Coordinates of C-alpha atoms in Angstrom, one line a residue:
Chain V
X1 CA -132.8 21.3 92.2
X2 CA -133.3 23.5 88.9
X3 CA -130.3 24.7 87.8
X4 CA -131.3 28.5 88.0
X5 CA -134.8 28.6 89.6
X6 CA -136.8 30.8 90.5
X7 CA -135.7 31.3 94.2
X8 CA -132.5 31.5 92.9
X9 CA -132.6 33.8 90.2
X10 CA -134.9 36.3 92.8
X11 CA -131.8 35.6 95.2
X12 CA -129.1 36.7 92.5
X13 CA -131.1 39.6 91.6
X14 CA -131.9 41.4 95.0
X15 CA -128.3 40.4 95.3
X16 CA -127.3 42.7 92.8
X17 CA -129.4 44.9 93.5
X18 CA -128.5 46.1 96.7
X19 CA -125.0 46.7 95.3
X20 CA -126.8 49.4 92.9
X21 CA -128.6 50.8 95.6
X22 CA -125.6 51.5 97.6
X23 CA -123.5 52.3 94.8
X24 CA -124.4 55.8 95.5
X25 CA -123.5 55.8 98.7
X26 CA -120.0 55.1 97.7
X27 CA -120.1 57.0 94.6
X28 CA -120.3 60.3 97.7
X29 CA -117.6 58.8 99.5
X30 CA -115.3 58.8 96.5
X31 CA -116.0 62.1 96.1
X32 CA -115.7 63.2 99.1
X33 CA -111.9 61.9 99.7
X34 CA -111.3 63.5 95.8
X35 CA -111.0 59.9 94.9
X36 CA -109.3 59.4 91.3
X37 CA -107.9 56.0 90.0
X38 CA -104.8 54.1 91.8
X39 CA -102.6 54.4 88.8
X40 CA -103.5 58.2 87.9
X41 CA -103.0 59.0 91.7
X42 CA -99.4 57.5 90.9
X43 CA -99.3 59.2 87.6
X44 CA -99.7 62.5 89.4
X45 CA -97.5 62.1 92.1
X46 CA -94.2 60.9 90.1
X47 CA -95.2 63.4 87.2
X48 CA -94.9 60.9 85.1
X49 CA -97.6 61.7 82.5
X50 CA -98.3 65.6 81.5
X51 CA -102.5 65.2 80.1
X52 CA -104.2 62.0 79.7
X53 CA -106.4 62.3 76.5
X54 CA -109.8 60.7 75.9
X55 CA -110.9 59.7 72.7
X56 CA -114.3 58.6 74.2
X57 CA -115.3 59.3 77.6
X58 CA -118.2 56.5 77.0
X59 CA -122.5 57.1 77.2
X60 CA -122.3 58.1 81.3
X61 CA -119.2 59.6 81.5
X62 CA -117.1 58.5 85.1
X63 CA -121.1 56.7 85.8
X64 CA -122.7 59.8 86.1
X65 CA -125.7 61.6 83.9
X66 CA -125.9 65.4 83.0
X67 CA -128.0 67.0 85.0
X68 CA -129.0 65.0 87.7
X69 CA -127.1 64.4 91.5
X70 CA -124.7 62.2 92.0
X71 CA -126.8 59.6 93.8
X72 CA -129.3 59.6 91.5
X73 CA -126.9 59.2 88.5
X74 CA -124.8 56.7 90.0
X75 CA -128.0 54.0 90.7
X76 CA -128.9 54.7 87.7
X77 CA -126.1 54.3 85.4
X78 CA -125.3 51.2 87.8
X79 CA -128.9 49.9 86.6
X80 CA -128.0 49.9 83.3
X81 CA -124.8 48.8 83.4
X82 CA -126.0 45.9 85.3
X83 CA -128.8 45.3 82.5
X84 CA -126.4 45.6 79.1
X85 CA -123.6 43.5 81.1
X86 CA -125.5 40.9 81.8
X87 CA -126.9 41.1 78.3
X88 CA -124.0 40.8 77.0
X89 CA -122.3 37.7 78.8
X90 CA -125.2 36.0 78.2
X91 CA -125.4 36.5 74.2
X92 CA -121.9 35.6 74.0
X93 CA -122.4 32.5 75.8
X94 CA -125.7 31.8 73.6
X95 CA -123.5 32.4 70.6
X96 CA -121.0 30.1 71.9
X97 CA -123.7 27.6 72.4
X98 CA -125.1 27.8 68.9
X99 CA -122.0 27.7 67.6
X100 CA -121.8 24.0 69.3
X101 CA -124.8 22.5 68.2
Chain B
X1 CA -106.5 49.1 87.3
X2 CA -108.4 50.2 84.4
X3 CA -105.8 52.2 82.1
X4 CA -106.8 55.5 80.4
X5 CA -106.1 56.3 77.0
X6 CA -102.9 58.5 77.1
X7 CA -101.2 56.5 79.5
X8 CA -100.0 53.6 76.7
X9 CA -98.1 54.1 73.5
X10 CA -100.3 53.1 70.4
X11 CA -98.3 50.5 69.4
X12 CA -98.2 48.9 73.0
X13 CA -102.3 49.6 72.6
X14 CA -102.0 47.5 69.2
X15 CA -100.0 44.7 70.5
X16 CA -102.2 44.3 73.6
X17 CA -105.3 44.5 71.2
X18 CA -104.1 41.5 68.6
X19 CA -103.2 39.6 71.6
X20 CA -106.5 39.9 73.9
X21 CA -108.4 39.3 70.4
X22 CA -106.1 36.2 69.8
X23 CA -106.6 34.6 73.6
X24 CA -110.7 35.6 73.3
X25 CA -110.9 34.2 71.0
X26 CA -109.2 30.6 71.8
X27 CA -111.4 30.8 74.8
X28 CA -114.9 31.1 72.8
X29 CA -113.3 27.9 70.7
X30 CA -112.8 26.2 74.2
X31 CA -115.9 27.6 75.7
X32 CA -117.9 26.0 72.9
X33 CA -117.0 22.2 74.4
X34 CA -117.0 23.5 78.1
X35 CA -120.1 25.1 77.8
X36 CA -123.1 23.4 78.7
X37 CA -126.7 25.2 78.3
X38 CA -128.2 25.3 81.5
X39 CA -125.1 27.9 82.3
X40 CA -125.6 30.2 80.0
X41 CA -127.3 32.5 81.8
X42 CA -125.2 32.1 84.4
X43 CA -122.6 33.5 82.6
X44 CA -124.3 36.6 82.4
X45 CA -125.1 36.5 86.5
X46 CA -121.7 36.5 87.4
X47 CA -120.8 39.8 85.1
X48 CA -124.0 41.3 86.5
X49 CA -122.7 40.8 90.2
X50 CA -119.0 41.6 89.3
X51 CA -120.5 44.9 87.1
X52 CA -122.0 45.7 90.2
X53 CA -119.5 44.6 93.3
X54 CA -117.0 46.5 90.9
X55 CA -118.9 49.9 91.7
X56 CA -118.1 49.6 94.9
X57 CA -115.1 51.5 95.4
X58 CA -114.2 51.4 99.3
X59 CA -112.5 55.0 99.5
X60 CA -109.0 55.6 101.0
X61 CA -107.7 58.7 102.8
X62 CA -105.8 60.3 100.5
X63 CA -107.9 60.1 97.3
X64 CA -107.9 56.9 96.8
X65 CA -109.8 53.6 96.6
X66 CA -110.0 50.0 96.2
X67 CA -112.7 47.8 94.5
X68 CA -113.2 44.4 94.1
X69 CA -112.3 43.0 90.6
X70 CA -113.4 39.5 90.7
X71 CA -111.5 37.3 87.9
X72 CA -110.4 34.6 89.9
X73 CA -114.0 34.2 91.4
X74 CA -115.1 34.1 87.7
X75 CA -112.5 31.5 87.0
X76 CA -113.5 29.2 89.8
X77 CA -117.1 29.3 89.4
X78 CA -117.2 29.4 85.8
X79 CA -114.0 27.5 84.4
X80 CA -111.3 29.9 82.6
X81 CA -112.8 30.2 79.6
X82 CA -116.2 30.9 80.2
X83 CA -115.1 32.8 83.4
X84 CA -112.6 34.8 80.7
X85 CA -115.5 36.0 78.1
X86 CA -118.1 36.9 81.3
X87 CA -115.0 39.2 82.8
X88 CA -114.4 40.8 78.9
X89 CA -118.0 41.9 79.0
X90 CA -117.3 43.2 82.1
X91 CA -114.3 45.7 81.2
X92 CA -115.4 45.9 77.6
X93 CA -119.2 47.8 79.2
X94 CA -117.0 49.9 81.3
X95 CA -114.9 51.6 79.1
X96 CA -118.0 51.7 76.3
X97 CA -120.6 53.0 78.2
X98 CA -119.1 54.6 81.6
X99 CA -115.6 56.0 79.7
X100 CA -113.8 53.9 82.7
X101 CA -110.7 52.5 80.7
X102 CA -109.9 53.7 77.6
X103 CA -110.8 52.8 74.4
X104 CA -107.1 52.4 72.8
X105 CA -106.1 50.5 76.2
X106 CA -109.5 48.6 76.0
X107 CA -107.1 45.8 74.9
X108 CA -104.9 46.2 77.4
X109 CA -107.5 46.2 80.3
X110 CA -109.0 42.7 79.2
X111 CA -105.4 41.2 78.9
X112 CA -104.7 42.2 82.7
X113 CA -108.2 42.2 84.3
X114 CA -110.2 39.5 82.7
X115 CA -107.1 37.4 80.4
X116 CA -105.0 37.5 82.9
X117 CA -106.9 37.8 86.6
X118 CA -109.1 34.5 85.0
X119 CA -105.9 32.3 84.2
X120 CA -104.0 32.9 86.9
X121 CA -106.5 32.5 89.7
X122 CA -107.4 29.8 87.9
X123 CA -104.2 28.3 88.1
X124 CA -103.5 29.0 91.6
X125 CA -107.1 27.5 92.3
X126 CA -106.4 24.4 90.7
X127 CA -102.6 24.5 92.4
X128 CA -103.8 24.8 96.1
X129 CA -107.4 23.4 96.1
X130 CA -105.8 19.9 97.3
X131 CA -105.0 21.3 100.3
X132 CA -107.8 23.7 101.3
X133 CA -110.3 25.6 99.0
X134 CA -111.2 28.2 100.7
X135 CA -107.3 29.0 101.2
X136 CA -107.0 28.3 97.5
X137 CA -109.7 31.0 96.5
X138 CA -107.8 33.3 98.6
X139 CA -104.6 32.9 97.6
X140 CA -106.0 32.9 93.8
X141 CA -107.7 36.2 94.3
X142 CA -104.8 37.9 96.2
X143 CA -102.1 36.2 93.1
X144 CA -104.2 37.2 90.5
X145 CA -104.9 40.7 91.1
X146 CA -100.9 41.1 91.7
X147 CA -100.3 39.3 88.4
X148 CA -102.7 42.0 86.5
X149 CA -101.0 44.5 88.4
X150 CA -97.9 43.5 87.1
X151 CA -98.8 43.7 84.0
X152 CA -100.5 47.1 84.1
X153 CA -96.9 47.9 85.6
X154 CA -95.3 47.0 82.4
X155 CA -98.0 48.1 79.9
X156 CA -97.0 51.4 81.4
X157 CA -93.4 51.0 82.3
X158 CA -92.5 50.3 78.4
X159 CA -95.0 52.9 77.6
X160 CA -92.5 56.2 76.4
X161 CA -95.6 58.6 77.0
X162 CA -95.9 57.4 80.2
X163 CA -92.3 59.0 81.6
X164 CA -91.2 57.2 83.9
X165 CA -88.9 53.6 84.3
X166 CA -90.5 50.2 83.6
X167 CA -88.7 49.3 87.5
X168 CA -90.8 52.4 89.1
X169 CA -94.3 51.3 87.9
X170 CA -93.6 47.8 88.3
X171 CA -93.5 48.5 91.7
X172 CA -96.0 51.2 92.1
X173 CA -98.4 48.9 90.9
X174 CA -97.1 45.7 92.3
X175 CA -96.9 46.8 96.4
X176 CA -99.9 48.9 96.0
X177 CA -102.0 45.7 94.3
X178 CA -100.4 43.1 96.7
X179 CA -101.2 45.3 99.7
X180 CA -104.7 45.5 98.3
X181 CA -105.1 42.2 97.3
X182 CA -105.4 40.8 100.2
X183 CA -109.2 42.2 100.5
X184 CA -109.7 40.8 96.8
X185 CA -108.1 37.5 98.1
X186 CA -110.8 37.3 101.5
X187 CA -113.8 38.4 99.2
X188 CA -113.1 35.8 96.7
X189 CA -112.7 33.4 99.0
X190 CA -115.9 34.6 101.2
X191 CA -117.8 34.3 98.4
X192 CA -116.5 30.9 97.3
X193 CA -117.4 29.6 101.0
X194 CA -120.8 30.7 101.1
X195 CA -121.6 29.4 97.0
X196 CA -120.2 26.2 97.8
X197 CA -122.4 25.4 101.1
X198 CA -125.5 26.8 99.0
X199 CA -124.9 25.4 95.2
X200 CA -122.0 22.6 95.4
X201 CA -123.4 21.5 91.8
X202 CA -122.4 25.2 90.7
X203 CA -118.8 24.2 90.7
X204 CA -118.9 20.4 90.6
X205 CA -119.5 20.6 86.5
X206 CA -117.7 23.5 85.5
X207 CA -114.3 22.3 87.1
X208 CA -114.8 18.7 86.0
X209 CA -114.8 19.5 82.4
X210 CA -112.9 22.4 82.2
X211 CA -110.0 19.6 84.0
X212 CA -111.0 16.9 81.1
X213 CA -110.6 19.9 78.4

């Protein structure tokens, strides 16, 4: 068998995929339960840390996109996110394989 | 797990910085004899999936939530050095593009969630897999996500913006992550199960060289 093949690259891909599409889905859900990250939830509750400050808050801020809904946003700064990861494992790993030849 | 900026001291975000940059780049010099071409893109289907299973956050009453990380799945599909560089892109897009992590603590986050999720699941793989895999990728995705959690426990605990004692966030982050990492630990191992019925030759390679290296 191919290493990655077709079938299996078609696989990987719907894979991944359907984790964008339901992103949103728990993108709401977070939301809805006023979801913030383990440790600042921590932070909070012992007081231990007055203001966080952010230096950059990144291209789509907390995966969202100005003006658009949240379910919208979320698949679609999932879709790119997937794309320019992916993009970027694999140019390292090209690197690191020209590097060897 | 990912740290904001303002949580870490600059010089903590320095030394986490030189260090991450240090064992990165020891694993592109390892990667470069591990690596052979037909996994290349691999390499960049695992971050994909992780990117992805990593939006995923399961919510928790009481504002909370839980998501799968996925370094020691990296680490036994892809060896830990490749499996370290694929997790870096992961945590390095994340705080770039989406703000999640901070760019002072970028450092930081590799060192717990790719540096140190990748070795030590690795390590616990390679301890247990004698015995039974899938209770190996288990116990090296439940370990590992502990071990980062420990660390972010630290990170913060010698932190002197972050007010409170190094024994407090230690175990803030520790019970909370061990409780939690159970889920990490059945995924992992879920998802192990299933690659190794479909693609054995996935993981025959990777772990034969990356044992020889």
């Amino acid at each position: 068998m191919k290493y990655l093949n077709k079938s299996w690259i078609r696989k990987s891909s719907l894979f991944i995929l359907s984790m964008i599409l339901v992103s949103p889905l728990f993108a709401w859900a977070a939301n809805a339960v006023d979801y913030s990250e383990p440790l600042e939830n921590a932070a909070h509750q012992i007081g231990a840390i007055g203001e966080g400050y952010s230096l950059f808050s990144g291209i789509f801020p907390e995966y969202s996109l100005p003006g658009t809904n949240i379910v919208l946003d979320t698949a679609v700064a999932g879709f790119f996110g997937v794309l320019v990861t992916f993009g970027l494992a694999w140019s390292i790993g090209r690197i690191i394989k020209k590097g060897n030849e | 797990m990912h740290i904001p900026d303002g949580y870490l001291d600059l010089w903590l975000c320095g030394i986490f910085y030189l260090l991450t940059l240090i064992v990165l780049s020891y694993s592109g010099y390892k990667a470069r004899e591990n690596l052979d071409e037909k996994k290349v893109p691999l390499i960049g289907v695992v971050a994909a999936a992780i990117f992805a299973a990593q939006m995923l956050n399961w919510p928790i009453p009481g504002g909370t939530s839980a998501h799968f990380v996925g370094g020691a799945l990296a680490a036994i599909l892809l060896g830990p050095y490749v499996g370290v560089l694929s997790m870096a892109s992961v945590v390095t897009v994340q705080a770039l593009m989406f703000g999640d992590g901070g760019i002072l603590a970028l450092g930081a986050n590799i060192w717990n969630m790719a540096l140190i999720d990748v070795f030590v699941g690795y390590l616990i793989f390679r301890l247990f897999k004698n015995k039974n895999k899938s209770i190996a990728a288990f116990l090296a995705g439940w370990i590992a996500i502990t071990a980062a959690s420990l660390f972010v426990g630290i990170q913060t605990g010698l932190s002197t913006i972050f007010k409170f004692q190094l024994q407090t966030t230690l175990l803030i982050m520790v019970i909370g992550h061990g409780v939690l990492g159970i889920i990490e630990g059945a995924i992992t191992a879920s998802a192990y199960r299933y690659l190794i019925d479909v693609r054995p030759d996935f993981f025959e390679k990777s772990n034969k060289k990356e044992v020889e290296a």
